[in-house]
Amino acid sequence: MLAVVPSSPSVNRKSFDFAIVGSGFSGSLLAWILASQGRSAVLIDKATHPRFAIGESSTPTADFLLAHLAQRWNLSNLAPLACWGTWKNQFPNVLCGKKRGFSYYAHQPNQPINPAEITKNSLLVAASSQDHWSDTHWLRSSVDTFLVEQATQAGVQLLQQSSITKATFDQVPHTWNIDLSYLPPDSRTPDSIPHASIQATWIIDATGPHGSMAAWTRNTDNSHWMRTRTGAVF
């Protein structure tokens, strides 16, 4: 079984090259890459690992990208996750499923789907020709924890149960000044405890649609122009 990544408000250092907000698979993978290249990085997350998350499943393109990242940045523990066979052989305790295929369904705007015509208006795509090369369904609680562990083992500082209360950018030294609060476990109130101030040359928002850094970076949501705006429902 994967070890539970400990949560602690302690900060071992005060200055970093990169502060990454959000320790899902994108934030953790980026932090792992940066640390492997000798950069100092801190992962900041309001929750803890392992934790529930919806998705993901891979595609051939995503598998290729994982293999490419592993090769480019010499991440030997990432490469096996590029297909089901090597994943189950190298990391059987990191939970994933075999992806048999996926389907596309045709539908028209503002029109209900006719169940009688689903087969006629669908396209089923096989995920792989052999089980070994199959795409994968990720159990995110397991995969995200694995990636966080790899990042911390590479030297990334992990701050769980931590929330940014203030972030300001000083243009002269090109430095972000970040104030953090610790969110007590099992707290029944929204009160947090101020516990640290850190600095970073760069700050990266990896919280996805949450956009938690929007208030500090003035990077507002502009997704209204997109024709397709979708969400996952569990």
Short mmCIF file of C-alpha atoms in Angstrom, two decimals:
data_model
loop_
_atom_site.label_atom_id
_atom_site.label_comp_id
_atom_site.label_asym_id
_atom_site.label_seq_id
_atom_site.Cartn_x
_atom_site.Cartn_y
_atom_site.Cartn_z
CA MET A 1 0.00 0.00 0.00
CA LEU A 2 1.07 3.59 -0.56
CA ALA A 3 2.14 5.51 2.48
CA VAL A 4 -0.05 8.38 3.57
CA VAL A 5 1.82 11.60 2.94
CA PRO A 6 2.07 13.32 6.33
CA SER A 7 0.50 16.71 6.83
CA SER A 8 2.48 19.35 8.66
CA PRO A 9 2.43 23.12 8.92
CA SER A 10 6.21 23.25 9.23
CA VAL A 11 8.26 24.94 6.51
CA ASN A 12 11.87 23.81 6.20
CA ARG A 13 12.94 26.77 4.09
CA LYS A 14 11.57 30.21 3.29
CA SER A 15 12.62 30.87 -0.31
CA PHE A 16 11.91 28.80 -3.43
CA ASP A 17 12.31 29.02 -7.16
CA PHE A 18 8.72 27.86 -7.67
CA ALA A 19 5.57 27.82 -5.54
CA ILE A 20 2.94 25.48 -7.01
CA VAL A 21 -0.63 25.75 -5.73
CA GLY A 22 -2.48 22.46 -6.00
CA SER A 23 -0.96 18.99 -5.56
CA GLY A 24 -3.12 17.03 -7.98
CA PHE A 25 -1.38 15.03 -10.67
CA SER A 26 -0.47 18.08 -12.78
CA GLY A 27 0.95 20.11 -9.91
CA SER A 28 2.80 17.16 -8.40
CA LEU A 29 4.24 16.06 -11.74
CA LEU A 30 5.45 19.58 -12.51
CA ALA A 31 7.03 19.87 -9.06
CA TRP A 32 8.73 16.50 -9.56
CA ILE A 33 10.17 17.63 -12.92
CA LEU A 34 11.42 20.93 -11.48
CA ALA A 35 13.07 19.23 -8.51
CA SER A 36 14.73 16.69 -10.80
CA GLN A 37 16.36 19.61 -12.61
CA GLY A 38 17.76 21.12 -9.44
CA ARG A 39 15.05 23.73 -8.89
CA SER A 40 13.60 24.33 -5.45
CA ALA A 41 9.83 23.94 -5.32
CA VAL A 42 7.04 23.98 -2.76
CA LEU A 43 3.62 22.35 -3.23
CA ILE A 44 0.78 24.10 -1.42
CA ASP A 45 -2.58 22.39 -0.95
CA LYS A 46 -5.56 22.96 1.32
CA ALA A 47 -6.30 19.22 1.55
CA THR A 48 -4.27 16.07 2.24
CA HIS A 49 -3.37 12.87 0.42
CA PRO A 50 -4.78 10.35 -0.26
CA ARG A 51 -8.07 11.95 -1.28
CA PHE A 52 -10.98 11.43 -3.60
CA ALA A 53 -10.89 12.98 -7.07
CA ILE A 54 -12.90 12.35 -10.23
CA GLY A 55 -11.12 10.81 -13.26
CA GLU A 56 -8.88 10.31 -15.12
CA SER A 57 -8.50 7.89 -17.98
CA SER A 58 -5.61 8.03 -20.42
CA THR A 59 -5.61 8.13 -24.21
CA PRO A 60 -2.87 7.06 -26.65
CA THR A 61 -1.76 10.70 -26.87
CA ALA A 62 -1.63 11.03 -23.08
CA ASP A 63 0.33 7.77 -22.83
CA PHE A 64 2.83 9.08 -25.37
CA LEU A 65 3.14 12.35 -23.45
CA LEU A 66 3.86 10.53 -20.17
CA ALA A 67 6.54 8.43 -21.85
CA HIS A 68 8.00 11.56 -23.46
CA LEU A 69 8.14 13.45 -20.15
CA ALA A 70 9.74 10.47 -18.45
CA GLN A 71 12.43 10.26 -21.12
CA ARG A 72 13.05 13.99 -21.44
CA TRP A 73 13.41 14.62 -17.73
CA ASN A 74 14.85 11.22 -16.78
CA LEU A 75 11.96 10.26 -14.51
CA SER A 76 12.39 6.49 -14.44
CA ASN A 77 9.45 5.94 -12.08
CA LEU A 78 7.07 7.80 -14.40
CA ALA A 79 7.72 5.77 -17.55
CA PRO A 80 5.84 2.61 -16.42
CA LEU A 81 2.60 4.60 -16.07
CA ALA A 82 2.50 5.06 -19.86
CA CYS A 83 0.65 1.76 -20.40
CA TRP A 84 -1.24 -0.84 -18.41
CA GLY A 85 1.28 -3.67 -18.76
CA THR A 86 4.37 -1.86 -17.45
CA TRP A 87 2.30 -0.05 -14.81
CA LYS A 88 0.94 -3.30 -13.30
CA ASN A 89 4.38 -4.91 -13.50
CA GLN A 90 6.35 -2.08 -11.88
CA PHE A 91 3.81 -0.48 -9.53
CA PRO A 92 0.99 -2.96 -8.81
CA ASN A 93 0.03 -1.09 -5.63
CA VAL A 94 -0.68 2.13 -7.53
CA LEU A 95 -4.23 1.38 -8.56
CA CYS A 96 -5.43 1.62 -12.14
CA GLY A 97 -7.82 -0.18 -14.45
CA LYS A 98 -7.49 -1.46 -17.99
CA LYS A 99 -9.22 0.76 -20.51
CA ARG A 100 -11.08 -1.33 -23.09
CA GLY A 101 -12.22 1.57 -25.26
CA PHE A 102 -14.35 4.66 -25.41
CA SER A 103 -17.38 5.90 -27.33
CA TYR A 104 -18.47 9.07 -29.05
CA TYR A 105 -22.15 9.97 -29.22
CA ALA A 106 -23.64 12.41 -31.74
CA HIS A 107 -26.17 14.86 -30.40
CA GLN A 108 -27.69 18.18 -31.40
CA PRO A 109 -27.94 21.40 -29.36
CA ASN A 110 -31.10 21.61 -27.24
CA GLN A 111 -32.30 18.23 -28.47
CA PRO A 112 -32.78 15.19 -26.19
CA ILE A 113 -30.93 12.01 -27.12
CA ASN A 114 -33.16 9.34 -28.61
CA PRO A 115 -32.25 6.06 -26.85
CA ALA A 116 -33.44 4.07 -29.86
CA GLU A 117 -30.82 5.74 -32.06
CA ILE A 118 -27.83 5.66 -29.68
CA THR A 119 -26.20 2.74 -31.50
CA LYS A 120 -26.68 4.32 -34.92
CA ASN A 121 -25.25 7.67 -33.78
CA SER A 122 -22.25 6.38 -31.85
CA LEU A 123 -18.66 5.47 -32.60
CA LEU A 124 -16.83 2.90 -30.46
CA VAL A 125 -13.04 3.13 -30.48
CA ALA A 126 -10.81 0.31 -29.20
CA ALA A 127 -8.20 1.55 -26.72
CA SER A 128 -5.42 -0.84 -27.75
CA SER A 129 -4.60 -3.90 -29.80
CA GLN A 130 -3.04 -5.73 -26.83
CA ASP A 131 -3.66 -5.64 -23.10
CA HIS A 132 -0.04 -4.77 -22.38
CA TRP A 133 -0.30 -1.49 -24.31
CA SER A 134 -3.74 -0.65 -23.02
CA ASP A 135 -4.68 2.83 -21.87
CA THR A 136 -5.55 3.11 -18.19
CA HIS A 137 -8.26 4.31 -15.83
CA TRP A 138 -6.63 6.09 -12.89
CA LEU A 139 -7.79 5.77 -9.29
CA ARG A 140 -6.83 9.34 -8.55
CA SER A 141 -6.51 8.91 -4.79
CA SER A 142 -3.79 6.33 -5.45
CA VAL A 143 -2.09 7.92 -8.46
CA ASP A 144 -1.99 11.45 -7.02
CA THR A 145 -0.49 10.15 -3.78
CA PHE A 146 2.17 8.29 -5.76
CA LEU A 147 3.12 11.42 -7.70
CA VAL A 148 3.24 13.52 -4.51
CA GLU A 149 5.55 10.92 -2.97
CA GLN A 150 7.83 11.01 -6.01
CA ALA A 151 7.94 14.81 -5.85
CA THR A 152 8.79 14.93 -2.16
CA GLN A 153 11.45 12.24 -2.58
CA ALA A 154 13.00 14.43 -5.28
CA GLY A 155 13.22 17.30 -2.78
CA VAL A 156 9.92 19.16 -3.10
CA GLN A 157 8.58 20.76 0.08
CA LEU A 158 4.94 19.72 0.62
CA LEU A 159 2.59 21.95 2.61
CA GLN A 160 -0.77 20.23 3.07
CA GLN A 161 -3.78 21.70 4.87
CA SER A 162 -2.37 25.07 3.92
CA SER A 163 -4.18 28.00 2.36
CA ILE A 164 -2.79 31.18 0.83
CA THR A 165 -4.13 34.21 2.66
CA LYS A 166 -2.11 36.77 0.73
CA ALA A 167 0.23 36.81 -2.26
CA THR A 168 1.94 39.94 -3.55
CA PHE A 169 4.49 40.38 -6.31
CA ASP A 170 7.53 42.63 -5.91
CA GLN A 171 8.71 43.58 -9.39
CA VAL A 172 12.16 44.78 -8.42
CA PRO A 173 13.57 41.46 -7.13
CA HIS A 174 10.92 39.53 -9.14
CA THR A 175 9.67 37.80 -6.00
CA TRP A 176 6.30 36.58 -4.79
CA ASN A 177 5.69 37.10 -1.07
CA ILE A 178 3.19 34.49 0.11
CA ASP A 179 1.44 34.30 3.49
CA LEU A 180 0.05 30.90 4.47
CA SER A 181 -2.49 29.71 6.99
CA TYR A 182 -2.72 26.19 8.37
CA LEU A 183 -6.13 24.51 8.24
CA PRO A 184 -6.48 22.29 11.33
CA PRO A 185 -7.62 18.72 10.60
CA ASP A 186 -11.25 17.92 11.39
CA SER A 187 -11.91 21.58 12.07
CA ARG A 188 -15.62 22.37 12.23
CA THR A 189 -15.02 26.06 11.73
CA PRO A 190 -13.48 27.86 8.75
CA ASP A 191 -10.90 29.46 11.04
CA SER A 192 -7.31 28.97 10.02
CA ILE A 193 -4.05 29.54 11.86
CA PRO A 194 -1.38 31.82 10.35
CA HIS A 195 1.82 29.82 10.31
CA ALA A 196 4.28 30.82 7.59
CA SER A 197 5.46 33.33 5.05
CA ILE A 198 7.50 32.19 2.07
CA GLN A 199 8.98 33.68 -1.07
CA ALA A 200 9.12 32.33 -4.61
CA THR A 201 10.44 33.61 -7.91
CA TRP A 202 7.53 32.03 -9.77
CA ILE A 203 4.06 31.00 -8.69
CA ILE A 204 1.99 28.44 -10.62
CA ASP A 205 -1.73 27.80 -10.20
CA ALA A 206 -2.37 24.07 -10.64
CA THR A 207 -5.80 24.07 -8.99
CA GLY A 208 -7.60 23.65 -12.30
CA PRO A 209 -11.09 25.17 -12.51
CA HIS A 210 -10.87 26.34 -8.90
CA GLY A 211 -8.56 29.15 -10.02
CA SER A 212 -7.50 29.84 -6.46
CA MET A 213 -4.77 32.29 -7.50
CA ALA A 214 -7.06 34.50 -9.58
CA ALA A 215 -7.47 37.02 -6.76
CA TRP A 216 -3.72 37.52 -6.42
CA THR A 217 -2.65 37.32 -10.08
CA ARG A 218 -5.62 39.22 -11.55
CA ASN A 219 -6.02 36.33 -13.97
CA THR A 220 -9.80 36.24 -14.21
CA ASP A 221 -11.94 33.51 -15.76
CA ASN A 222 -12.47 34.11 -19.49
CA SER A 223 -13.91 30.74 -20.47
CA HIS A 224 -17.16 32.32 -21.66
CA TRP A 225 -15.90 32.37 -25.25
CA MET A 226 -15.52 28.59 -25.43
CA ARG A 227 -18.16 26.73 -27.43
CA THR A 228 -17.91 23.71 -25.17
CA ARG A 229 -17.77 24.02 -21.40
CA THR A 230 -18.05 20.68 -19.70
CA GLY A 231 -17.80 19.25 -16.22
CA ALA A 232 -17.51 15.86 -14.59
CA VAL A 233 -20.45 14.50 -12.60
CA PHE A 234 -19.99 11.77 -10.01
#
